[in-house]
CSV table of C-alpha atoms in Angstrom, one decimal:
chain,number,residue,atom,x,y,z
M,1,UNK,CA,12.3,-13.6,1.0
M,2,UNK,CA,11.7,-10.2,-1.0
M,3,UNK,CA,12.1,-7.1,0.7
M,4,UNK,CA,11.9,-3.3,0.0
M,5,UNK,CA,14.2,-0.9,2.0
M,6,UNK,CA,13.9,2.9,2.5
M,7,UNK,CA,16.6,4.3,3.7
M,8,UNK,CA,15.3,8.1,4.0
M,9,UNK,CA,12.7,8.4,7.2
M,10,UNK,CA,12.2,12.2,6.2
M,11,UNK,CA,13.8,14.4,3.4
M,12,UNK,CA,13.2,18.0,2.7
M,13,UNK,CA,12.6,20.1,-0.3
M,14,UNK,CA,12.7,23.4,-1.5
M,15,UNK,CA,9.8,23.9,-4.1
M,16,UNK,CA,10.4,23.7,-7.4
M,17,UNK,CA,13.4,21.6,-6.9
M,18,UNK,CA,13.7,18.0,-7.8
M,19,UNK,CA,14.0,15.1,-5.4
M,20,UNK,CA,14.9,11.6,-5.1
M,21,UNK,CA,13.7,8.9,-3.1
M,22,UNK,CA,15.9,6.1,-2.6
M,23,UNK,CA,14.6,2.5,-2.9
M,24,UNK,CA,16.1,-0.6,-2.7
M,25,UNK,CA,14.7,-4.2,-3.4
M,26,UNK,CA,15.8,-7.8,-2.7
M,27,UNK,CA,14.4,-11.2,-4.7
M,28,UNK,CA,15.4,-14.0,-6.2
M,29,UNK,CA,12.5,-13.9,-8.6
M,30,UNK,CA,13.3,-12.9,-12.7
M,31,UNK,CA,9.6,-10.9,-12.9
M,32,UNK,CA,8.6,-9.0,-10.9
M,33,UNK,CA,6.8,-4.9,-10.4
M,34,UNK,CA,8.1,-2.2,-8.3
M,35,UNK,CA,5.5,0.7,-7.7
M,36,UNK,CA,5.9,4.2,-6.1
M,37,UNK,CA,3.0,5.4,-4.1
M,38,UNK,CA,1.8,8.5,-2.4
M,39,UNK,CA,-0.1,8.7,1.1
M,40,UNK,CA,-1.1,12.4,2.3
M,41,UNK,CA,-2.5,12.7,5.9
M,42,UNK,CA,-5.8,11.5,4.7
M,43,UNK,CA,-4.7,8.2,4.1
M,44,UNK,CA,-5.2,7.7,0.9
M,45,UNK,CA,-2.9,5.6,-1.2
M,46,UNK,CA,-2.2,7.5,-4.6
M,47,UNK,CA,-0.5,5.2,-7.0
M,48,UNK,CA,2.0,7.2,-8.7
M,49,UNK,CA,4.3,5.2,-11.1
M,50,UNK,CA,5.1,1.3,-12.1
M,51,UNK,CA,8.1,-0.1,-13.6
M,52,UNK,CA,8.2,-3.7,-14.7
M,53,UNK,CA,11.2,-6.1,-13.9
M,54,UNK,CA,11.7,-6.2,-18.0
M,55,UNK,CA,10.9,-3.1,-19.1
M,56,UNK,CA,14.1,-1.4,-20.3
M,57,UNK,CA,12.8,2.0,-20.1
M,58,UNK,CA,12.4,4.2,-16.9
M,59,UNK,CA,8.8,4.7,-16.2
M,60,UNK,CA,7.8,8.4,-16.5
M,61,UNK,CA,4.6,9.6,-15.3
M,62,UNK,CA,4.3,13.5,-15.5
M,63,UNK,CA,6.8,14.9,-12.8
M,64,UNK,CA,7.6,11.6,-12.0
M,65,UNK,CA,10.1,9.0,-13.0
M,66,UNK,CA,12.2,5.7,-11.8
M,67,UNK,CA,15.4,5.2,-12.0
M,68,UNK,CA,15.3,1.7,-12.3
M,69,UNK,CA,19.0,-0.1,-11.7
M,70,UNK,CA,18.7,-3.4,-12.3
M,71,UNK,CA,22.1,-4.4,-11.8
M,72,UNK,CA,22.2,-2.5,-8.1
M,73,UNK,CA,18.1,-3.7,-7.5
M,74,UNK,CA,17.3,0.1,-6.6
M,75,UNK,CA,14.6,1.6,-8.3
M,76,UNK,CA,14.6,5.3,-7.0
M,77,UNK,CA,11.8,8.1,-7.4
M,78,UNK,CA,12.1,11.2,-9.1
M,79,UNK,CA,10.2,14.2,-8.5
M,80,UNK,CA,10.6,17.3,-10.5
M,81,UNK,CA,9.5,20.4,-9.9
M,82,UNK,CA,8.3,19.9,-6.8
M,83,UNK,CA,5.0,21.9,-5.4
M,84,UNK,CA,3.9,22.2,-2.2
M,85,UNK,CA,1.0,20.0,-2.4
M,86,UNK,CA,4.1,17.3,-3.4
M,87,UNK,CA,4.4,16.9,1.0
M,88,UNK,CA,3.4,13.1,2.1
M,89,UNK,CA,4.5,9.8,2.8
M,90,UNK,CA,5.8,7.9,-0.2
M,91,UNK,CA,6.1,4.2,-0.1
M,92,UNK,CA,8.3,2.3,-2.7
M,93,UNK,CA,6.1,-1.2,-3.0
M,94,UNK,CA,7.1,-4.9,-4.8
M,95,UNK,CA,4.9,-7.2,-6.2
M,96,UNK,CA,5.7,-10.7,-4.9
M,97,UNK,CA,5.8,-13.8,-6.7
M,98,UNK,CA,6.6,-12.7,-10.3
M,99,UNK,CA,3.3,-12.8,-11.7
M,100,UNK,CA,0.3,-10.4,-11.8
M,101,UNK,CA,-2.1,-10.4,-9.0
M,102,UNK,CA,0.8,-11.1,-6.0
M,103,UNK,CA,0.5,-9.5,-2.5
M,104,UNK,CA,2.3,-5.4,-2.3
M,105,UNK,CA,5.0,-5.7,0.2
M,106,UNK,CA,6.0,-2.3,1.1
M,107,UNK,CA,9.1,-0.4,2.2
M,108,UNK,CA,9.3,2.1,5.1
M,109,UNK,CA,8.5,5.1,3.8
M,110,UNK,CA,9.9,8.6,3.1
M,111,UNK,CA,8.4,11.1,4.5
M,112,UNK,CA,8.9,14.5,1.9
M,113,UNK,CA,8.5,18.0,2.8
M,114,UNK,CA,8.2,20.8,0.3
M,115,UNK,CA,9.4,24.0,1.4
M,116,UNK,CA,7.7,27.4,0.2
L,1,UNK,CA,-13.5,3.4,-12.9
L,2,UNK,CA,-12.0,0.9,-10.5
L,3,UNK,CA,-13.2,2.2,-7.4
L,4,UNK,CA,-12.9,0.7,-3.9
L,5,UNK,CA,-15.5,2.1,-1.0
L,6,UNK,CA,-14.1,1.3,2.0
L,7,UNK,CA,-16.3,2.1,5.3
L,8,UNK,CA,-16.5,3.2,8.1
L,9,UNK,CA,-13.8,5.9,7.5
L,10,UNK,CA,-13.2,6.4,11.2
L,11,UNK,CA,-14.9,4.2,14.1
L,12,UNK,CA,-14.2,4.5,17.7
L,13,UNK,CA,-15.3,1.4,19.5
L,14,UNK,CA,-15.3,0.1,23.5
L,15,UNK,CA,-12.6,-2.2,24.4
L,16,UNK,CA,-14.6,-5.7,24.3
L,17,UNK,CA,-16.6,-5.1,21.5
L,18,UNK,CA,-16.7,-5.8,17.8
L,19,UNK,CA,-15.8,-3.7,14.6
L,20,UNK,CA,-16.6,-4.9,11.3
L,21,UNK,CA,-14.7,-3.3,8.2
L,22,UNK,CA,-16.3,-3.0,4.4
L,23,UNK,CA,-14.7,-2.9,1.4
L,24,UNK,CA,-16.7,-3.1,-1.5
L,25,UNK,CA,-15.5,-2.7,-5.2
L,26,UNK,CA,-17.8,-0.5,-7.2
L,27,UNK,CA,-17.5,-1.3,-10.9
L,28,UNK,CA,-15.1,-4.4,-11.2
L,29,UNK,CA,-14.8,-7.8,-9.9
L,30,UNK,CA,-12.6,-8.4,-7.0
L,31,UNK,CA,-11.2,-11.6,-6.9
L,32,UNK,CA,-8.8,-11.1,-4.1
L,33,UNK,CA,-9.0,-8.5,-1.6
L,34,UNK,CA,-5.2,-7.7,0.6
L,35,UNK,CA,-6.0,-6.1,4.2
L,36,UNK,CA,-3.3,-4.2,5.7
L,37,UNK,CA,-2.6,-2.6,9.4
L,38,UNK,CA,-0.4,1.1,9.4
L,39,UNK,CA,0.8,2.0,12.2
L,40,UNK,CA,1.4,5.9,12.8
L,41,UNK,CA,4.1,7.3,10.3
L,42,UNK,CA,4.9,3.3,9.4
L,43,UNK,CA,5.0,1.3,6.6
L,44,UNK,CA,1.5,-1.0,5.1
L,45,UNK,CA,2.0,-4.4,6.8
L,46,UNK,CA,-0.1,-7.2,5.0
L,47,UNK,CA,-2.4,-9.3,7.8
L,48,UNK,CA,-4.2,-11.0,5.1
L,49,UNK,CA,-5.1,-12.1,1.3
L,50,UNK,CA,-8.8,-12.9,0.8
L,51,UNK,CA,-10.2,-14.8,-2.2
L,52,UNK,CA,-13.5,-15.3,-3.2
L,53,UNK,CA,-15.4,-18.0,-2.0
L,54,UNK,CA,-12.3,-19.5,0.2
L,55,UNK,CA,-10.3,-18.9,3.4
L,56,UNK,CA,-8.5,-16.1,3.5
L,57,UNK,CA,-4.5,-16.7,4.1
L,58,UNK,CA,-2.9,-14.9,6.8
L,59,UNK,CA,0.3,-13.5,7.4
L,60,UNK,CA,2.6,-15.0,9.9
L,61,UNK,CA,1.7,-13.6,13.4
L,62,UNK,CA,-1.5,-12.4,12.4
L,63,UNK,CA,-4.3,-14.1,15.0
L,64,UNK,CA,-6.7,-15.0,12.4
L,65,UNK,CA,-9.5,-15.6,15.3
L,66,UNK,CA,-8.9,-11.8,16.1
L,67,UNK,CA,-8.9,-10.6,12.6
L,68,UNK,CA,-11.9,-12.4,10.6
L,69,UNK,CA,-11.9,-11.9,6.8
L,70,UNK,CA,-14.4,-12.7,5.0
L,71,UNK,CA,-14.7,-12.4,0.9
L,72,UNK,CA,-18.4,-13.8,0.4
L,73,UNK,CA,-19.0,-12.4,-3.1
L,74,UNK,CA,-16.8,-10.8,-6.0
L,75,UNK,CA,-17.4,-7.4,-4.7
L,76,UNK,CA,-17.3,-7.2,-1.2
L,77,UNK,CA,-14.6,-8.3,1.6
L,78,UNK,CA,-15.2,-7.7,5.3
L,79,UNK,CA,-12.4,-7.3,8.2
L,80,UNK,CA,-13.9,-8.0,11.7
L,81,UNK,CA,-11.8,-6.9,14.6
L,82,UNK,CA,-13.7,-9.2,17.3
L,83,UNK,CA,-13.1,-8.4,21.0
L,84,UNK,CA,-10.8,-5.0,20.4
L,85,UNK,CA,-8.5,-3.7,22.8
L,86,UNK,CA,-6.6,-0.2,22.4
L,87,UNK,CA,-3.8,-1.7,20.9
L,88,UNK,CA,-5.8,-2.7,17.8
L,89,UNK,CA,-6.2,0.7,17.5
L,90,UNK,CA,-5.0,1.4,14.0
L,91,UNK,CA,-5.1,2.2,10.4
L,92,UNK,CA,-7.0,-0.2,8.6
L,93,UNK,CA,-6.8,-0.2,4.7
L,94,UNK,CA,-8.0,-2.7,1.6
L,95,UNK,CA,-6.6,-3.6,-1.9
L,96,UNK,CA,-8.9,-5.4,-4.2
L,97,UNK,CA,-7.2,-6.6,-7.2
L,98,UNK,CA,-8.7,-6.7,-10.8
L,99,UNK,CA,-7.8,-5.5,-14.1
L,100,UNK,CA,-7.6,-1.6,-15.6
L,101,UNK,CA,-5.7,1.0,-13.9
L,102,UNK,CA,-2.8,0.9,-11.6
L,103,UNK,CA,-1.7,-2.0,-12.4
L,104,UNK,CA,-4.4,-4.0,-11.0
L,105,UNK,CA,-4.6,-2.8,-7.4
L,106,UNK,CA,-6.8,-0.8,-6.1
L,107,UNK,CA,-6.8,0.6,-2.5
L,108,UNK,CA,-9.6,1.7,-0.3
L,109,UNK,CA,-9.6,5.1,1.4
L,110,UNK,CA,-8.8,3.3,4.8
L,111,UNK,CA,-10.6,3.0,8.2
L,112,UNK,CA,-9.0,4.7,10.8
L,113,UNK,CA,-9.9,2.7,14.4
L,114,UNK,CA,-9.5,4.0,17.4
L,115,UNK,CA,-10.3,1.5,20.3
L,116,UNK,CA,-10.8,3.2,24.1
């Protein structure tokens, strides 16, 4: 069965560093998506960046990017530059069944704070 | 465009009654609508995948008596929690799927339920 794993419950900051969010996937399929989302205390999910299972580029997206390791099945987040308004939950997500339309399964979640 | 209404924001309900959740998509078809349960600083756990017009499927342990889904017409999907008791209380948030931006899903802004 696939499955997402976030090792890092919390991680801090200092602003205008960078940060990295580890994610980690498992799946037998060959396609497949692997999002990045944000959640603030509102609840909101933010969508933030997408990387497909074929795509031999990192996704970029503004300040952020994913390193995607195929190879290792870890498709980390990048955050440049971070500001303060950069403090949520962030949830690394996989699309199931290798096609377009498949249920998200999420990881754990990271919690980031950003330090003044 | 691509915008999921999702209502009541926040509802607190009697133990023993009923609470019925909305999520309608605004300007795009919805073929399939996923409904997901957060816990408190936890990840998104799927409960269900609603299609139009058919039985929604449920995820294994969900009680699907407890938990009625129900995906009538291409732009709305309902969640009733029927007989609630405290521990139902929880976050409550949607995912229509259907093409343009983010890849195809698009979340709701989440119900927050508080059951006393």
């Amino acid at each position: 069965a696939q499955k997402i794993t976030q090792t890092q419950p919390g991680m801090f900051v200092q602003e205008k560093e960078a940060v990295t969010l580890d994610c980690t996937y498992d799946t037998s399929d060959q396609s497949y998506g692997l999002f990045w989302y944000k959640q603030p205390s509102s609840g909101e999910m933010i969508f933030l960046i997408y990387q497909g299972s074929y795509d031999e580029q990192n996704a970029t997206e503004g300040r952020y990017s994913l390193n995607f390791q195929k190879a290792r099945k870890s498709a980390n987040l990048v955050i440049s530059a971070s500001q303060l308004g950069d403090s949520a939950m962030y949830f690394c997500a996989m699309r199931e069944g290798g096609n377009q339309g498949g249920k998200l399964i999420f990881g754990q979640g990271t919690e980031l704070s950003v330090k003044p | 465009g691509a915008v999921v209404s999702q209502h009541p924001s926040r509802v607190i309900c009697k133990s023993g009654t009923s609470v019925k959740i909305e999520c309608r998509s605004l300007d795009f078809q919805a073929t399939t609508m996923f409904w997901y349960r957060q816990f408190p600083k936890q990840s998104l756990m799927l409960m269900a995948t609603s299609n139009e017009g058919s039985k929604a499927t449920y995820e294994q342990g969900v009680e699907k008596d407890k938990f009625l889904i129900n995906h009538a017409s291409l732009t709305l999907s309902t969640l009733t929690v029927t007989s609630a008791h405290p521990e139902d209380s929880s976050f409550y948030i949607c995912s229509a799927l259907g093409q343009g931006k983010n890849y195809g899903y698009t979340f709701g802004s989440g119900t927050r339920l508080t059951v006393v």
